[in-house]
Amino acid sequence: MRKRSLAITRTHTPPPLSQADIGVAMGRGADVAKGAADMVLADDNFATIVSAIEQGRAISDNTRAFLRFLLSSNLGEVAAIAGASAAGLPAVLLPLQLLWVNLVTDGLPAVALSFNPPSPSAMQRPPRAREDGFVDRHLIVRSTTVGMYVGAAVLASVLWWYLLSPAGPHVTLWQLTNWQECTAVDGPAAAAAAAAAAEGLGQASMATSAFARVDCASFNDPHARSLALTTFVLIEMLNALNAISEDESLLSVPPWANKWLLAAVCAGVLQQALILSLPPIAALFEVAPLSPSEWAVAASLSMPVVLIDEAFKWRRRRTRTERAKSDTGTNMHPHKP
């Protein structure tokens, strides 16, 4: 690794300042030195450098948290919509509902991430190399993994309502993925007519439609989209809490470490409950109230996103610890020329 150089002066020595990686001049130093320096200590206090580095790393971490949160949120939307279209499922979210998701997730929680406190390990990390990009491989892999899970969880909520929910239509997976073939001639009325015809003809059985005993209107039931929308919002609220710290576990840096973010998350969940409960707003967004069991399903599908991000945090802490041990061993046993 190339050695870094640091020059600090308050005299008329601009060449060392300009040649160093970081040139620091004192506030009471010569004007020519301050003009050539990268940093000027106005209070002539070296502790200011430490404080400035900590604040700079906090700003960098918060910016990365903001990017990671929005990338995973938007990838989750794309995965859910693309997955539903590829599988032939009914629309999981309507355009107005997508706009609502973006307002809730990209609004207050995203802004509140800028108030994240500095990480406890911020000053224990080595400086980032110049050649390392701000958006690195770790950020991309982490955001993509979380985004893919968000999309999968939203689709799982839709499948649960249609196939397993006590209030759902209990259709088969084939019927759900081929729902567009369900027409007005299908459904319970068609099944009753076919049974009457079979009885009249004296036949033991008669082939009926593949969608017999299925109400075609159930494929446009607002409950399914309401559950998908609620699952999406809950996951993104938990994902925002994950972004309080890039490396530290939620057990080390709890949600209340950023009170603004905690308030934004609570407001987002409350707003979601309101649009489901208030009839005029529910009619506007084409949603319906959820039962306690449906809220429980949405919450259970949302919680794993915390475990996924915790796994990434643990891996990153372990990698950093191993790298620190390796660097310590190298310094203790330098290679002889």
mmCIF file of C-alpha atoms in Angstrom:
data_model
loop_
_atom_site.group_PDB
_atom_site.id
_atom_site.type_symbol
_atom_site.label_atom_id
_atom_site.label_comp_id
_atom_site.label_asym_id
_atom_site.label_seq_id
_atom_site.Cartn_x
_atom_site.Cartn_y
_atom_site.Cartn_z
ATOM 1 C CA MET A 1 0.000 0.000 0.000
ATOM 2 C CA ARG A 2 1.317 3.461 -0.843
ATOM 3 C CA LYS A 3 2.289 5.509 2.188
ATOM 4 C CA ARG A 4 0.298 8.647 2.932
ATOM 5 C CA SER A 5 1.937 11.914 3.846
ATOM 6 C CA LEU A 6 0.748 14.711 6.082
ATOM 7 C CA ALA A 7 2.323 18.158 6.303
ATOM 8 C CA ILE A 8 1.448 20.638 9.055
ATOM 9 C CA THR A 9 2.965 24.082 9.223
ATOM 10 C CA ARG A 10 2.374 27.700 10.125
ATOM 11 C CA THR A 11 5.435 29.047 8.287
ATOM 12 C CA HIS A 12 6.097 30.103 4.703
ATOM 13 C CA THR A 13 6.522 26.554 3.332
ATOM 14 C CA PRO A 14 3.904 26.000 0.633
ATOM 15 C CA PRO A 15 5.763 23.248 -1.349
ATOM 16 C CA PRO A 16 5.472 20.554 1.375
ATOM 17 C CA LEU A 17 1.838 21.482 1.902
ATOM 18 C CA SER A 18 0.956 21.160 -1.774
ATOM 19 C CA GLN A 19 2.919 17.920 -2.212
ATOM 20 C CA ALA A 20 1.420 16.143 0.791
ATOM 21 C CA ASP A 21 -1.769 14.091 0.566
ATOM 22 C CA ILE A 22 -3.270 16.417 3.170
ATOM 23 C CA GLY A 23 -1.693 19.778 3.857
ATOM 24 C CA VAL A 24 -2.765 21.405 7.122
ATOM 25 C CA ALA A 25 -2.036 25.004 8.050
ATOM 26 C CA MET A 26 -2.656 26.757 11.338
ATOM 27 C CA GLY A 27 -5.165 29.563 11.544
ATOM 28 C CA ARG A 28 -2.518 31.964 12.802
ATOM 29 C CA GLY A 29 -0.030 30.847 10.167
ATOM 30 C CA ALA A 30 1.138 32.702 7.105
ATOM 31 C CA ASP A 31 -1.387 33.485 4.401
ATOM 32 C CA VAL A 32 0.749 31.792 1.752
ATOM 33 C CA ALA A 33 0.756 28.587 3.785
ATOM 34 C CA LYS A 34 -3.009 28.714 4.295
ATOM 35 C CA GLY A 35 -3.489 29.252 0.587
ATOM 36 C CA ALA A 36 -1.478 26.137 -0.263
ATOM 37 C CA ALA A 37 -3.033 23.921 2.429
ATOM 38 C CA ASP A 38 -5.964 21.554 2.005
ATOM 39 C CA MET A 39 -7.148 22.235 5.553
ATOM 40 C CA VAL A 40 -6.823 25.263 7.804
ATOM 41 C CA LEU A 41 -7.247 24.882 11.567
ATOM 42 C CA ALA A 42 -8.948 28.119 12.522
ATOM 43 C CA ASP A 43 -8.636 27.396 16.255
ATOM 44 C CA ASP A 44 -5.109 25.879 16.064
ATOM 45 C CA ASN A 45 -6.470 22.799 17.869
ATOM 46 C CA PHE A 46 -5.513 19.362 16.546
ATOM 47 C CA ALA A 47 -8.559 17.826 18.241
ATOM 48 C CA THR A 48 -10.631 19.674 15.654
ATOM 49 C CA ILE A 49 -9.222 17.336 13.003
ATOM 50 C CA VAL A 50 -10.475 14.286 14.891
ATOM 51 C CA SER A 51 -13.931 15.811 15.307
ATOM 52 C CA ALA A 52 -14.050 16.822 11.643
ATOM 53 C CA ILE A 53 -13.077 13.319 10.496
ATOM 54 C CA GLU A 54 -15.762 11.776 12.684
ATOM 55 C CA GLN A 55 -18.404 14.125 11.318
ATOM 56 C CA GLY A 56 -17.226 13.521 7.770
ATOM 57 C CA ARG A 57 -17.481 9.773 8.200
ATOM 58 C CA ALA A 58 -20.936 10.173 9.728
ATOM 59 C CA ILE A 59 -22.065 12.176 6.685
ATOM 60 C CA SER A 60 -20.595 9.536 4.391
ATOM 61 C CA ASP A 61 -22.315 6.720 6.304
ATOM 62 C CA ASN A 62 -25.658 8.540 6.267
ATOM 63 C CA THR A 63 -25.408 9.146 2.538
ATOM 64 C CA ARG A 64 -24.688 5.470 1.945
ATOM 65 C CA ALA A 65 -27.610 4.548 4.215
ATOM 66 C CA PHE A 66 -29.877 6.847 2.189
ATOM 67 C CA LEU A 67 -28.745 5.275 -1.094
ATOM 68 C CA ARG A 68 -29.007 1.727 0.249
ATOM 69 C CA PHE A 69 -32.516 2.347 1.581
ATOM 70 C CA LEU A 70 -33.843 3.890 -1.630
ATOM 71 C CA LEU A 71 -32.141 1.348 -3.891
ATOM 72 C CA SER A 72 -33.573 -1.603 -1.989
ATOM 73 C CA SER A 73 -37.027 0.038 -1.885
ATOM 74 C CA ASN A 74 -37.139 0.721 -5.621
ATOM 75 C CA LEU A 75 -35.710 -2.699 -6.478
ATOM 76 C CA GLY A 76 -38.410 -4.230 -4.288
ATOM 77 C CA GLU A 77 -41.113 -2.438 -6.260
ATOM 78 C CA VAL A 78 -39.627 -3.577 -9.567
ATOM 79 C CA ALA A 79 -39.241 -7.163 -8.335
ATOM 80 C CA ALA A 80 -42.832 -7.341 -7.079
ATOM 81 C CA ILE A 81 -44.391 -5.906 -10.241
ATOM 82 C CA ALA A 82 -42.139 -7.826 -12.624
ATOM 83 C CA GLY A 83 -42.611 -11.055 -10.664
ATOM 84 C CA ALA A 84 -46.390 -10.742 -10.681
ATOM 85 C CA SER A 85 -46.408 -10.033 -14.412
ATOM 86 C CA ALA A 86 -44.080 -12.950 -15.189
ATOM 87 C CA ALA A 87 -46.128 -15.366 -13.078
ATOM 88 C CA GLY A 88 -49.439 -14.191 -14.527
ATOM 89 C CA LEU A 89 -50.780 -12.960 -11.190
ATOM 90 C CA PRO A 90 -53.308 -10.138 -10.850
ATOM 91 C CA ALA A 91 -51.821 -6.676 -10.351
ATOM 92 C CA VAL A 92 -50.319 -6.533 -6.864
ATOM 93 C CA LEU A 93 -50.256 -2.721 -6.702
ATOM 94 C CA LEU A 94 -52.159 -0.066 -8.623
ATOM 95 C CA PRO A 95 -50.442 3.130 -9.885
ATOM 96 C CA LEU A 96 -51.931 5.269 -7.094
ATOM 97 C CA GLN A 97 -50.815 2.709 -4.529
ATOM 98 C CA LEU A 98 -47.279 2.776 -5.938
ATOM 99 C CA LEU A 99 -47.303 6.540 -5.582
ATOM 100 C CA TRP A 100 -48.397 6.138 -1.959
ATOM 101 C CA VAL A 101 -45.569 3.686 -1.272
ATOM 102 C CA ASN A 102 -43.049 6.119 -2.708
ATOM 103 C CA LEU A 103 -44.438 8.984 -0.643
ATOM 104 C CA VAL A 104 -44.343 6.948 2.575
ATOM 105 C CA THR A 105 -40.964 5.243 2.096
ATOM 106 C CA ASP A 106 -39.105 7.966 0.185
ATOM 107 C CA GLY A 107 -40.486 10.778 2.311
ATOM 108 C CA LEU A 108 -40.007 11.162 6.038
ATOM 109 C CA PRO A 109 -37.974 7.978 6.733
ATOM 110 C CA ALA A 110 -35.474 8.717 3.973
ATOM 111 C CA VAL A 111 -35.009 12.306 5.155
ATOM 112 C CA ALA A 112 -34.745 11.197 8.791
ATOM 113 C CA LEU A 113 -31.763 8.988 7.921
ATOM 114 C CA SER A 114 -29.665 12.149 7.687
ATOM 115 C CA PHE A 115 -30.019 12.457 11.484
ATOM 116 C CA ASN A 116 -28.330 9.115 12.168
ATOM 117 C CA PRO A 117 -25.719 9.433 14.931
ATOM 118 C CA PRO A 118 -22.063 8.640 14.150
ATOM 119 C CA SER A 119 -21.313 4.937 14.291
ATOM 120 C CA PRO A 120 -19.502 3.817 17.477
ATOM 121 C CA SER A 121 -16.838 2.229 15.257
ATOM 122 C CA ALA A 122 -16.492 5.189 12.900
ATOM 123 C CA MET A 123 -13.042 6.203 14.161
ATOM 124 C CA GLN A 124 -11.819 2.608 14.336
ATOM 125 C CA ARG A 125 -12.092 2.113 10.592
ATOM 126 C CA PRO A 126 -9.098 2.739 8.326
ATOM 127 C CA PRO A 127 -9.420 5.503 5.723
ATOM 128 C CA ARG A 128 -11.149 4.567 2.502
ATOM 129 C CA ALA A 129 -8.703 4.215 -0.364
ATOM 130 C CA ARG A 130 -8.884 6.810 -3.100
ATOM 131 C CA GLU A 131 -9.577 4.171 -5.734
ATOM 132 C CA ASP A 132 -12.552 2.777 -3.810
ATOM 133 C CA GLY A 133 -15.849 4.040 -5.184
ATOM 134 C CA PHE A 134 -18.564 5.489 -2.983
ATOM 135 C CA VAL A 135 -21.044 2.943 -4.322
ATOM 136 C CA ASP A 136 -19.092 -0.284 -3.874
ATOM 137 C CA ARG A 137 -19.817 -3.948 -4.440
ATOM 138 C CA HIS A 138 -21.033 -4.451 -0.868
ATOM 139 C CA LEU A 139 -23.659 -1.716 -1.178
ATOM 140 C CA ILE A 140 -24.934 -3.079 -4.499
ATOM 141 C CA VAL A 141 -25.121 -6.714 -3.318
ATOM 142 C CA ARG A 142 -26.761 -5.731 -0.048
ATOM 143 C CA SER A 143 -29.359 -3.484 -1.677
ATOM 144 C CA THR A 144 -30.133 -6.060 -4.359
ATOM 145 C CA THR A 145 -30.556 -8.897 -1.843
ATOM 146 C CA VAL A 146 -32.896 -6.867 0.349
ATOM 147 C CA GLY A 147 -34.810 -5.611 -2.700
ATOM 148 C CA MET A 148 -35.313 -9.146 -4.008
ATOM 149 C CA TYR A 149 -36.665 -10.227 -0.648
ATOM 150 C CA VAL A 150 -39.042 -7.250 -0.555
ATOM 151 C CA GLY A 151 -40.471 -8.280 -3.925
ATOM 152 C CA ALA A 152 -40.732 -11.938 -2.873
ATOM 153 C CA ALA A 153 -42.496 -11.059 0.384
ATOM 154 C CA VAL A 154 -45.057 -8.886 -1.394
ATOM 155 C CA LEU A 155 -45.809 -11.690 -3.852
ATOM 156 C CA ALA A 156 -46.016 -14.175 -0.980
ATOM 157 C CA SER A 157 -48.667 -12.050 0.713
ATOM 158 C CA VAL A 158 -50.764 -12.087 -2.445
ATOM 159 C CA LEU A 159 -50.393 -15.857 -2.827
ATOM 160 C CA TRP A 160 -51.344 -16.389 0.814
ATOM 161 C CA TRP A 161 -54.552 -14.384 0.480
ATOM 162 C CA TYR A 162 -55.748 -16.143 -2.674
ATOM 163 C CA LEU A 163 -54.698 -19.659 -1.708
ATOM 164 C CA LEU A 164 -54.766 -19.901 2.098
ATOM 165 C CA SER A 165 -56.552 -16.974 3.701
ATOM 166 C CA PRO A 166 -59.786 -17.841 5.514
ATOM 167 C CA ALA A 167 -61.351 -14.797 3.838
ATOM 168 C CA GLY A 168 -59.851 -15.551 0.429
ATOM 169 C CA PRO A 169 -61.367 -17.387 -2.544
ATOM 170 C CA HIS A 170 -59.198 -20.523 -2.007
ATOM 171 C CA VAL A 171 -58.348 -20.885 -5.680
ATOM 172 C CA THR A 172 -55.640 -23.167 -6.996
ATOM 173 C CA LEU A 173 -52.284 -21.888 -8.150
ATOM 174 C CA TRP A 174 -53.201 -22.715 -11.739
ATOM 175 C CA GLN A 175 -56.428 -20.739 -11.485
ATOM 176 C CA LEU A 176 -54.564 -17.791 -9.969
ATOM 177 C CA THR A 177 -51.854 -17.695 -12.647
ATOM 178 C CA ASN A 178 -54.493 -18.075 -15.380
ATOM 179 C CA TRP A 179 -57.059 -15.760 -13.857
ATOM 180 C CA GLN A 180 -57.588 -13.851 -17.113
ATOM 181 C CA GLU A 181 -59.312 -16.925 -18.568
ATOM 182 C CA CYS A 182 -62.038 -16.607 -15.960
ATOM 183 C CA THR A 183 -65.058 -15.104 -17.731
ATOM 184 C CA ALA A 184 -68.638 -14.250 -16.906
ATOM 185 C CA VAL A 185 -69.793 -17.751 -17.905
ATOM 186 C CA ASP A 186 -67.660 -19.252 -15.136
ATOM 187 C CA GLY A 187 -68.183 -19.177 -11.432
ATOM 188 C CA PRO A 188 -70.783 -20.623 -9.032
ATOM 189 C CA ALA A 189 -73.706 -19.917 -11.361
ATOM 190 C CA ALA A 190 -72.042 -21.840 -14.153
ATOM 191 C CA ALA A 191 -71.304 -24.725 -11.805
ATOM 192 C CA ALA A 192 -74.964 -24.873 -10.690
ATOM 193 C CA ALA A 193 -76.181 -24.796 -14.285
ATOM 194 C CA ALA A 194 -73.797 -27.567 -15.258
ATOM 195 C CA ALA A 195 -74.938 -29.693 -12.315
ATOM 196 C CA ALA A 196 -78.595 -29.192 -13.272
ATOM 197 C CA ALA A 197 -77.857 -30.134 -16.857
ATOM 198 C CA ALA A 198 -76.003 -33.227 -15.776
ATOM 199 C CA GLU A 199 -78.903 -34.276 -13.554
ATOM 200 C CA GLY A 200 -81.398 -33.672 -16.310
ATOM 201 C CA LEU A 201 -79.411 -35.782 -18.748
ATOM 202 C CA GLY A 202 -79.065 -38.522 -16.190
ATOM 203 C CA GLN A 203 -75.306 -38.418 -16.409
ATOM 204 C CA ALA A 204 -73.089 -39.217 -13.445
ATOM 205 C CA SER A 205 -70.730 -36.359 -14.189
ATOM 206 C CA MET A 206 -70.190 -33.627 -16.664
ATOM 207 C CA ALA A 207 -67.140 -31.591 -17.553
ATOM 208 C CA THR A 208 -67.401 -28.089 -16.200
ATOM 209 C CA SER A 209 -65.314 -25.013 -16.522
ATOM 210 C CA ALA A 210 -61.869 -24.920 -14.943
ATOM 211 C CA PHE A 211 -63.134 -21.953 -12.928
ATOM 212 C CA ALA A 212 -66.313 -23.558 -11.669
ATOM 213 C CA ARG A 213 -67.184 -22.461 -8.130
ATOM 214 C CA VAL A 214 -64.766 -19.519 -8.511
ATOM 215 C CA ASP A 215 -66.101 -15.986 -8.436
ATOM 216 C CA CYS A 216 -64.171 -14.181 -11.159
ATOM 217 C CA ALA A 217 -64.607 -10.887 -9.299
ATOM 218 C CA SER A 218 -62.359 -12.244 -6.526
ATOM 219 C CA PHE A 219 -59.330 -11.758 -8.774
ATOM 220 C CA ASN A 220 -59.939 -8.031 -8.473
ATOM 221 C CA ASP A 221 -60.624 -8.091 -4.722
ATOM 222 C CA PRO A 222 -59.062 -5.088 -2.958
ATOM 223 C CA HIS A 223 -58.113 -7.217 0.058
ATOM 224 C CA ALA A 224 -55.245 -8.875 -1.833
ATOM 225 C CA ARG A 225 -53.747 -5.558 -2.896
ATOM 226 C CA SER A 226 -54.343 -4.111 0.576
ATOM 227 C CA LEU A 227 -52.335 -6.935 2.110
ATOM 228 C CA ALA A 228 -49.569 -6.514 -0.475
ATOM 229 C CA LEU A 229 -49.467 -2.750 0.109
ATOM 230 C CA THR A 230 -49.341 -3.153 3.886
ATOM 231 C CA THR A 231 -46.596 -5.778 3.643
ATOM 232 C CA PHE A 232 -44.584 -3.436 1.442
ATOM 233 C CA VAL A 233 -44.941 -0.504 3.830
ATOM 234 C CA LEU A 234 -44.063 -2.557 6.917
ATOM 235 C CA ILE A 235 -40.975 -4.028 5.253
ATOM 236 C CA GLU A 236 -39.748 -0.599 4.207
ATOM 237 C CA MET A 237 -40.277 0.807 7.685
ATOM 238 C CA LEU A 238 -38.149 -2.004 9.126
ATOM 239 C CA ASN A 239 -35.644 -1.512 6.329
ATOM 240 C CA ALA A 240 -35.362 2.139 7.346
ATOM 241 C CA LEU A 241 -34.571 1.072 10.907
ATOM 242 C CA ASN A 242 -31.893 -1.248 9.513
ATOM 243 C CA ALA A 243 -30.224 1.794 7.973
ATOM 244 C CA ILE A 244 -29.561 3.479 11.328
ATOM 245 C CA SER A 245 -26.060 2.012 11.159
ATOM 246 C CA GLU A 246 -24.239 0.448 8.237
ATOM 247 C CA ASP A 247 -22.267 -2.036 10.350
ATOM 248 C CA GLU A 248 -23.620 -2.045 13.896
ATOM 249 C CA SER A 249 -26.452 -4.347 14.934
ATOM 250 C CA LEU A 250 -29.796 -2.946 16.024
ATOM 251 C CA LEU A 251 -28.928 -4.383 19.432
ATOM 252 C CA SER A 252 -25.907 -2.058 19.601
ATOM 253 C CA VAL A 253 -27.481 0.974 17.927
ATOM 254 C CA PRO A 254 -31.216 0.657 18.756
ATOM 255 C CA PRO A 255 -33.995 2.396 16.799
ATOM 256 C CA TRP A 256 -34.352 5.160 19.395
ATOM 257 C CA ALA A 257 -30.781 6.271 18.652
ATOM 258 C CA ASN A 258 -32.391 8.312 15.860
ATOM 259 C CA LYS A 259 -35.616 9.661 17.337
ATOM 260 C CA TRP A 260 -36.530 11.440 14.105
ATOM 261 C CA LEU A 261 -36.366 8.174 12.179
ATOM 262 C CA LEU A 262 -38.365 6.338 14.826
ATOM 263 C CA ALA A 263 -41.047 9.040 14.651
ATOM 264 C CA ALA A 264 -41.086 8.850 10.840
ATOM 265 C CA VAL A 265 -41.504 5.065 10.945
ATOM 266 C CA CYS A 266 -44.372 5.289 13.438
ATOM 267 C CA ALA A 267 -46.008 7.979 11.296
ATOM 268 C CA GLY A 268 -45.691 5.782 8.190
ATOM 269 C CA VAL A 269 -47.380 2.809 9.870
ATOM 270 C CA LEU A 270 -50.127 5.061 11.258
ATOM 271 C CA GLN A 271 -50.750 6.587 7.839
ATOM 272 C CA GLN A 272 -51.024 3.119 6.311
ATOM 273 C CA ALA A 273 -53.570 2.097 8.936
ATOM 274 C CA LEU A 274 -55.577 5.252 8.269
ATOM 275 C CA ILE A 275 -55.903 4.774 4.512
ATOM 276 C CA LEU A 276 -57.140 1.224 5.152
ATOM 277 C CA SER A 277 -59.647 2.254 7.814
ATOM 278 C CA LEU A 278 -61.162 5.536 6.602
ATOM 279 C CA PRO A 279 -63.815 4.739 3.947
ATOM 280 C CA PRO A 280 -63.341 7.865 1.755
ATOM 281 C CA ILE A 281 -59.557 7.392 1.581
ATOM 282 C CA ALA A 282 -59.886 3.627 1.205
ATOM 283 C CA ALA A 283 -62.201 4.127 -1.762
ATOM 284 C CA LEU A 284 -59.715 6.531 -3.333
ATOM 285 C CA PHE A 285 -56.819 4.076 -3.014
ATOM 286 C CA GLU A 286 -59.047 1.039 -3.764
ATOM 287 C CA VAL A 287 -58.078 -0.743 -0.547
ATOM 288 C CA ALA A 288 -60.016 -2.458 2.231
ATOM 289 C CA PRO A 289 -59.528 -2.902 5.990
ATOM 290 C CA LEU A 290 -57.403 -5.849 7.069
ATOM 291 C CA SER A 291 -58.272 -8.293 9.810
ATOM 292 C CA PRO A 292 -55.876 -8.870 12.737
ATOM 293 C CA SER A 293 -54.752 -12.146 11.181
ATOM 294 C CA GLU A 294 -53.946 -10.368 7.916
ATOM 295 C CA TRP A 295 -51.927 -7.725 9.783
ATOM 296 C CA ALA A 296 -50.090 -10.587 11.503
ATOM 297 C CA VAL A 297 -49.263 -12.154 8.131
ATOM 298 C CA ALA A 298 -47.945 -8.818 6.841
ATOM 299 C CA ALA A 299 -45.800 -8.395 9.960
ATOM 300 C CA SER A 300 -44.457 -11.961 9.800
ATOM 301 C CA LEU A 301 -43.431 -11.503 6.164
ATOM 302 C CA SER A 302 -41.751 -8.203 7.039
ATOM 303 C CA MET A 303 -39.595 -9.301 9.981
ATOM 304 C CA PRO A 304 -37.060 -11.429 8.007
ATOM 305 C CA VAL A 305 -35.725 -8.274 6.338
ATOM 306 C CA VAL A 306 -34.160 -7.391 9.697
ATOM 307 C CA LEU A 307 -32.416 -10.765 9.885
ATOM 308 C CA ILE A 308 -31.137 -10.436 6.316
ATOM 309 C CA ASP A 309 -29.598 -7.036 6.982
ATOM 310 C CA GLU A 310 -28.218 -8.185 10.334
ATOM 311 C CA ALA A 311 -26.410 -10.988 8.495
ATOM 312 C CA PHE A 312 -24.786 -8.451 6.163
ATOM 313 C CA LYS A 313 -23.777 -6.304 9.130
ATOM 314 C CA TRP A 314 -22.273 -9.282 10.938
ATOM 315 C CA ARG A 315 -20.306 -10.302 7.850
ATOM 316 C CA ARG A 316 -18.994 -6.778 7.387
ATOM 317 C CA ARG A 317 -17.896 -6.526 11.046
ATOM 318 C CA ARG A 318 -16.177 -9.902 10.831
ATOM 319 C CA THR A 319 -14.365 -8.973 7.621
ATOM 320 C CA ARG A 320 -13.193 -5.712 9.181
ATOM 321 C CA THR A 321 -11.941 -7.501 12.298
ATOM 322 C CA GLU A 322 -10.029 -10.079 10.264
ATOM 323 C CA ARG A 323 -8.487 -7.344 8.153
ATOM 324 C CA ALA A 324 -7.435 -5.413 11.251
ATOM 325 C CA LYS A 325 -5.785 -8.526 12.702
ATOM 326 C CA SER A 326 -3.976 -9.120 9.435
ATOM 327 C CA ASP A 327 -2.699 -5.548 9.331
ATOM 328 C CA THR A 328 -1.566 -5.789 12.962
ATOM 329 C CA GLY A 329 0.363 -8.983 12.245
ATOM 330 C CA THR A 330 2.022 -7.390 9.226
ATOM 331 C CA ASN A 331 3.149 -4.377 11.268
ATOM 332 C CA MET A 332 4.518 -6.571 14.073
ATOM 333 C CA HIS A 333 6.509 -8.736 11.653
ATOM 334 C CA PRO A 334 7.751 -6.450 8.892
ATOM 335 C CA HIS A 335 9.392 -8.017 5.877
ATOM 336 C CA LYS A 336 13.166 -7.679 5.771
ATOM 337 C CA PRO A 337 14.622 -6.106 2.643
#
